Amino acid sequence: MEHNRPPLIALNDVSRRYRAGDAEVGALKGVTLEIHAGEFVAVMGPSGSGKTTLMNIIGCLDQPSGGEYFYGGQPVHSAGVDDRARLRREAFGFVFQDYNLLRMVTAQENVEMPAIYAGMRKRMRWARAADLLSTLGLSHRTGHHPNELSGGERQRVAIARALMNGAAVVLADEPTGSVDSRNGKEIMAQLAALSERGRTVIVVTHDRAVARYANRRIELFDGRMTSDTGAEPGDARVSAAPASRAGAARIQAPVASLAESARTARRALRGNKSRTALTLLGIVIGVFSVTAMLGVAQGMRNSILDSVRQLGGSGITISPRFGEDSKPLTLSDAAAIRSQIPNLLWVAPEMNGGGILVGAKNSESARITATTGRAMQERGLLLAQGAFFDEGHSERYAPVVILGGLLAGSLFGEQARPVGEYILISGEPYQVIGVLKRNEATFGGFSPGQRAAHVPLMTGATRLFGRDNLDSIQVVAADTDEVETVQNAIEALLSRRHGGGAFRIANQAEILEVQNNIGRIASLVFGAIGAISLVVAGIGVMNIMLASVAERTREIGLRMAIGARERDILTQFICEAAMVSGLGGAVGLIGALGLGALANSFTPVAVVVFTPWILLVGLSCATLTGVIFGFAPARRAAGMNPVAALRA
Ligand code: ADP
Ligand code: MG
């Protein structure tokens, strides 16, 4: 046949080989073929002769192993993945033997799908799909799901879908193979009508009767073309203008919008509720633990800082260094500081020890601090009953004691008022002169006063501990600005008395800094524990996404066949993962906030403290986990070969 115009499709010595184990199967062996715009071609041949392989190569679902393929004069055999996806989207419409409709969406939505990847606006898409369905006599079936349609109806939905983006070439691979003869005739009539209106139609069939609709018949046998009737001469359609209808679906956006990906993701997640719920649970627990742990660490940090702050902004602590050359810090050092250093508000030497305390009800071993009433007050300790010591108690070595709130409760019983009563400490009677209020942070054991007993300094030194070396001296400067000067003066004094470097002298700011570091380490450790559970949750997300990809292989193949790019598929699956983890993250966060509030309602000070920063970390951890762990499965889905995926 002589044609003046170049062919729409030109195959030149095209071959396709498959590896089957060690052997190679030649599915196509050097096919040379030209098809012009407007032709209606029937491809025939026995099963296994290479018909599907030929269709897949023409439709850019598959690539030739050898030879050349030109579409509209442009080389396709060397085109990249995105260019081939564009051709599938804009130039070709596929109709498969087994329909390949998406089960979870309606006929209308199935038809609209190719236009999503072409970036057509929703309203326009909807109208065009409704129009196509009505042309195919399916306006009463638009809202039905595929399983509510007959075979013939399903195939007509598939034809509508193939036409959605205005395909110039309709490729139908045994479209009547799964329907009865009446419906088969109907489908062939539809394809003939498309050809009538100028579209190029290529149909694979076994049926001679079906093939009669076509104006050209090609026979394949064992991968080779064995006969070709050629275009019928004088056929007006062949010389008709090329039916490039891609204009009908003018492209408005370069990719399917994120909103579409999100919609698809939501549908997929809803499609398998129990699996989604389990993934959600993993993320909820993960984010809950990260957030709660960080909140607890922050609470700890706050309560440590509060306790340290109670020393006052101008406090200085002197304590002996431990080690071989340690020197004792003595009462006379305290006296020297008090008498020789100017600008001091107060000086409080302290000794610590322990003992067995025997009360009216119970006995208990407790920490005992020998100190002054002033130091206790300055530290922010408050009395529930009684009074603090005065100078006189210490000077007289008076056997008096102030009990921590919890300690008093356990020695005398919760209801008792022990002031005025006696207890035994190391076998000697001491009169209780005060009980501390239970108003301290009691979290994490950081309640120095609550389980301890306090005795006057000299009482402790002489009666209880029998020594005069101190555990610490607390000094408070009269003026916050003087702290440095006072600290230096003390350092000089003590090194005159004992030699340099014998003691640790730290001011409030330094202590705060150390405590702050402890708090930071706590945050880190707790955060890490939380992060581990988040990683476990992430692995759960990955597992479930992989299962989802495996289960939906056919769907992925179909989406690619109708023109989805690799990045459309990638976006869709990442979107799915991010959605599960974002939602799980939000729930976990709310849970952590709720539990924190509950815990705090049982304690006088907040033990769980959430800063905006913690909440941000919690939520972004969740979403990041989803995206990071969802990436590998999404990558796998996007990298699938469309033909292999469709065969799954
Ligand atoms: P038809 O559609 O005419 O029945 P196909 O094009 O599907 O034939 O297959 C042609 C030949 O290529 C057959 O022998 C088939 O077994 C082989 N083949 C097709 N796809 C693959 C594949 N993915 N791997 C290995 N062999 C394949
Ligand atoms: Mg086949």
Coordinates of N, CA, C and O in Angstrom, one line a residue, residues 60-61 63 79-86 88-89 117 254-256 261 556-557 559-575 631-642:
C60 N 3.6 1.1 25.0 CA 4.6 1.6 25.9 C 4.6 1.0 27.3 O 5.1 1.6 28.3
L61 N 3.9 -0.1 27.5 CA 3.9 -0.8 28.8 C 5.2 -1.6 28.9 O 5.7 -1.9 30.0
Q63 N 9.2 -2.7 26.8 CA 10.2 -2.2 25.9 C 10.7 -3.3 25.1 O 10.9 -4.4 25.6
A79 N 13.2 6.1 24.6 CA 12.6 7.1 25.5 C 12.7 6.7 26.9 O 12.7 5.6 27.3
G80 N 12.7 7.7 27.8 CA 12.8 7.5 29.2 C 11.4 7.1 29.8 O 10.4 7.2 29.2
V81 N 11.5 6.7 31.1 CA 10.3 6.2 31.8 C 9.1 7.3 31.8 O 8.0 6.9 31.5
D82 N 9.5 8.5 32.0 CA 8.5 9.5 32.1 C 7.8 9.8 30.8 O 6.6 10.1 30.7
D83 N 8.7 9.8 29.7 CA 8.1 10.0 28.4 C 7.2 8.9 28.0 O 6.2 9.1 27.4
R84 N 7.6 7.7 28.4 CA 6.7 6.5 28.0 C 5.4 6.6 28.9 O 4.3 6.3 28.4
A85 N 5.5 7.1 30.1 CA 4.3 7.2 30.9 C 3.4 8.3 30.3 O 2.2 8.2 30.2
R86 N 4.0 9.3 29.7 CA 3.2 10.4 29.1 C 2.5 9.9 27.9 O 1.3 10.2 27.7
R88 N 1.6 6.8 27.4 CA 0.5 5.9 27.9 C -0.7 6.7 28.3 O -1.9 6.4 28.1
R89 N -0.4 7.9 28.9 CA -1.4 8.8 29.5 C -2.2 9.5 28.3 O -3.4 9.6 28.4
Y117 N -4.1 11.7 36.5 CA -2.7 11.7 36.2 C -2.3 12.7 35.1 O -1.2 13.1 35.0
P254 N 1.2 19.4 36.2 CA 2.2 18.4 35.8 C 2.1 17.1 36.5 O 2.4 16.1 35.9
V255 N 1.6 17.0 37.7 CA 1.4 15.7 38.3 C 0.0 15.7 39.0 O -0.6 16.7 39.2
A256 N -0.4 14.5 39.3 CA -1.6 14.3 40.1 C -1.4 15.1 41.3 O -0.4 15.0 42.0
S261 N -3.7 12.3 45.7 CA -2.9 11.3 46.4 C -3.5 11.0 47.7 O -3.6 9.9 48.1
I556 N -1.2 -1.2 41.0 CA -0.1 -0.3 40.7 C 0.2 -0.4 39.2 O 0.4 0.5 38.5
G557 N 0.2 -1.7 38.7 CA 0.4 -2.0 37.3 C -0.7 -1.2 36.4 O -0.4 -0.6 35.4
R559 N -2.4 1.5 37.3 CA -2.2 2.9 37.4 C -1.1 3.3 36.4 O -1.2 4.4 35.8
M560 N -0.1 2.5 36.3 CA 1.0 2.8 35.4 C 0.5 2.7 34.0 O 0.8 3.5 33.1
A561 N -0.3 1.7 33.7 CA -0.8 1.5 32.3 C -1.7 2.7 31.9 O -1.7 3.0 30.7
I562 N -2.4 3.3 32.8 CA -3.2 4.5 32.4 C -2.4 5.7 32.5 O -3.0 6.8 32.3
G563 N -1.1 5.7 32.8 CA -0.3 6.8 32.7 C 0.3 7.4 33.9 O 0.9 8.5 33.9
A564 N 0.2 6.8 35.1 CA 0.8 7.3 36.3 C 2.3 7.2 36.1 O 2.8 6.3 35.6
R565 N 3.0 8.3 36.5 CA 4.4 8.3 36.5 C 4.9 7.6 37.7 O 4.2 7.4 38.7
E566 N 6.2 7.3 37.7 CA 6.8 6.7 38.9 C 6.6 7.6 40.1 O 6.3 7.1 41.2
R567 N 6.7 8.9 39.9 CA 6.6 9.7 41.1 C 5.2 9.8 41.6 O 4.9 10.1 42.8
D568 N 4.2 9.6 40.7 CA 2.8 9.6 41.2 C 2.6 8.4 42.1 O 1.9 8.5 43.2
I569 N 3.2 7.3 41.8 CA 3.0 6.1 42.6 C 3.8 6.3 43.9 O 3.3 6.0 45.0
L570 N 5.0 6.8 43.8 CA 5.8 7.1 45.0 C 5.1 8.0 45.9 O 4.9 7.7 47.1
T571 N 4.5 9.1 45.4 CA 3.8 10.1 46.2 C 2.6 9.4 46.9 O 2.4 9.6 48.1
Q572 N 1.9 8.6 46.1 CA 0.7 8.0 46.7 C 1.0 7.1 47.9 O 0.4 7.2 49.0
F573 N 2.1 6.3 47.8 CA 2.4 5.4 48.9 C 3.1 6.1 50.1 O 2.8 5.8 51.3
I574 N 3.9 7.1 49.8 CA 4.4 7.9 50.9 C 3.3 8.7 51.6 O 3.3 8.8 52.8
C575 N 2.4 9.2 50.8 CA 1.2 9.9 51.4 C 0.5 8.9 52.3 O 0.1 9.3 53.4
F631 N 9.2 5.0 52.7 CA 9.9 5.3 51.5 C 10.3 4.0 50.7 O 10.1 3.9 49.5
A632 N 10.9 3.1 51.4 CA 11.4 1.9 50.8 C 10.2 1.1 50.1 O 10.3 0.8 48.9
P633 N 9.1 0.9 50.8 CA 8.0 0.2 50.1 C 7.5 1.1 48.9 O 7.2 0.5 47.8
A634 N 7.4 2.4 49.1 CA 6.9 3.3 48.0 C 7.8 3.2 46.8 O 7.4 3.1 45.7
R635 N 9.1 3.2 47.1 CA 10.1 3.1 46.0 C 9.9 1.7 45.3 O 10.0 1.7 44.1
R636 N 9.7 0.7 46.0 CA 9.5 -0.6 45.4 C 8.3 -0.6 44.5 O 8.3 -1.0 43.3
A637 N 7.2 0.0 45.0 CA 6.0 0.1 44.1 C 6.2 0.9 42.9 O 5.9 0.5 41.8
A638 N 6.9 2.1 43.0 CA 7.1 3.0 41.9 C 8.1 2.3 40.9 O 8.0 2.6 39.7
G639 N 8.9 1.5 41.3 CA 9.9 0.9 40.4 C 9.4 -0.4 39.7 O 10.1 -1.0 38.9
M640 N 8.1 -0.7 39.9 CA 7.6 -1.9 39.3 C 7.5 -1.8 37.8 O 7.3 -0.8 37.3
N641 N 7.7 -3.0 37.2 CA 7.5 -3.0 35.7 C 6.0 -3.2 35.5 O 5.3 -4.1 36.1
P642 N 5.4 -2.3 34.7 CA 3.9 -2.3 34.6 C 3.4 -3.7 34.1 O 2.3 -4.2 34.6

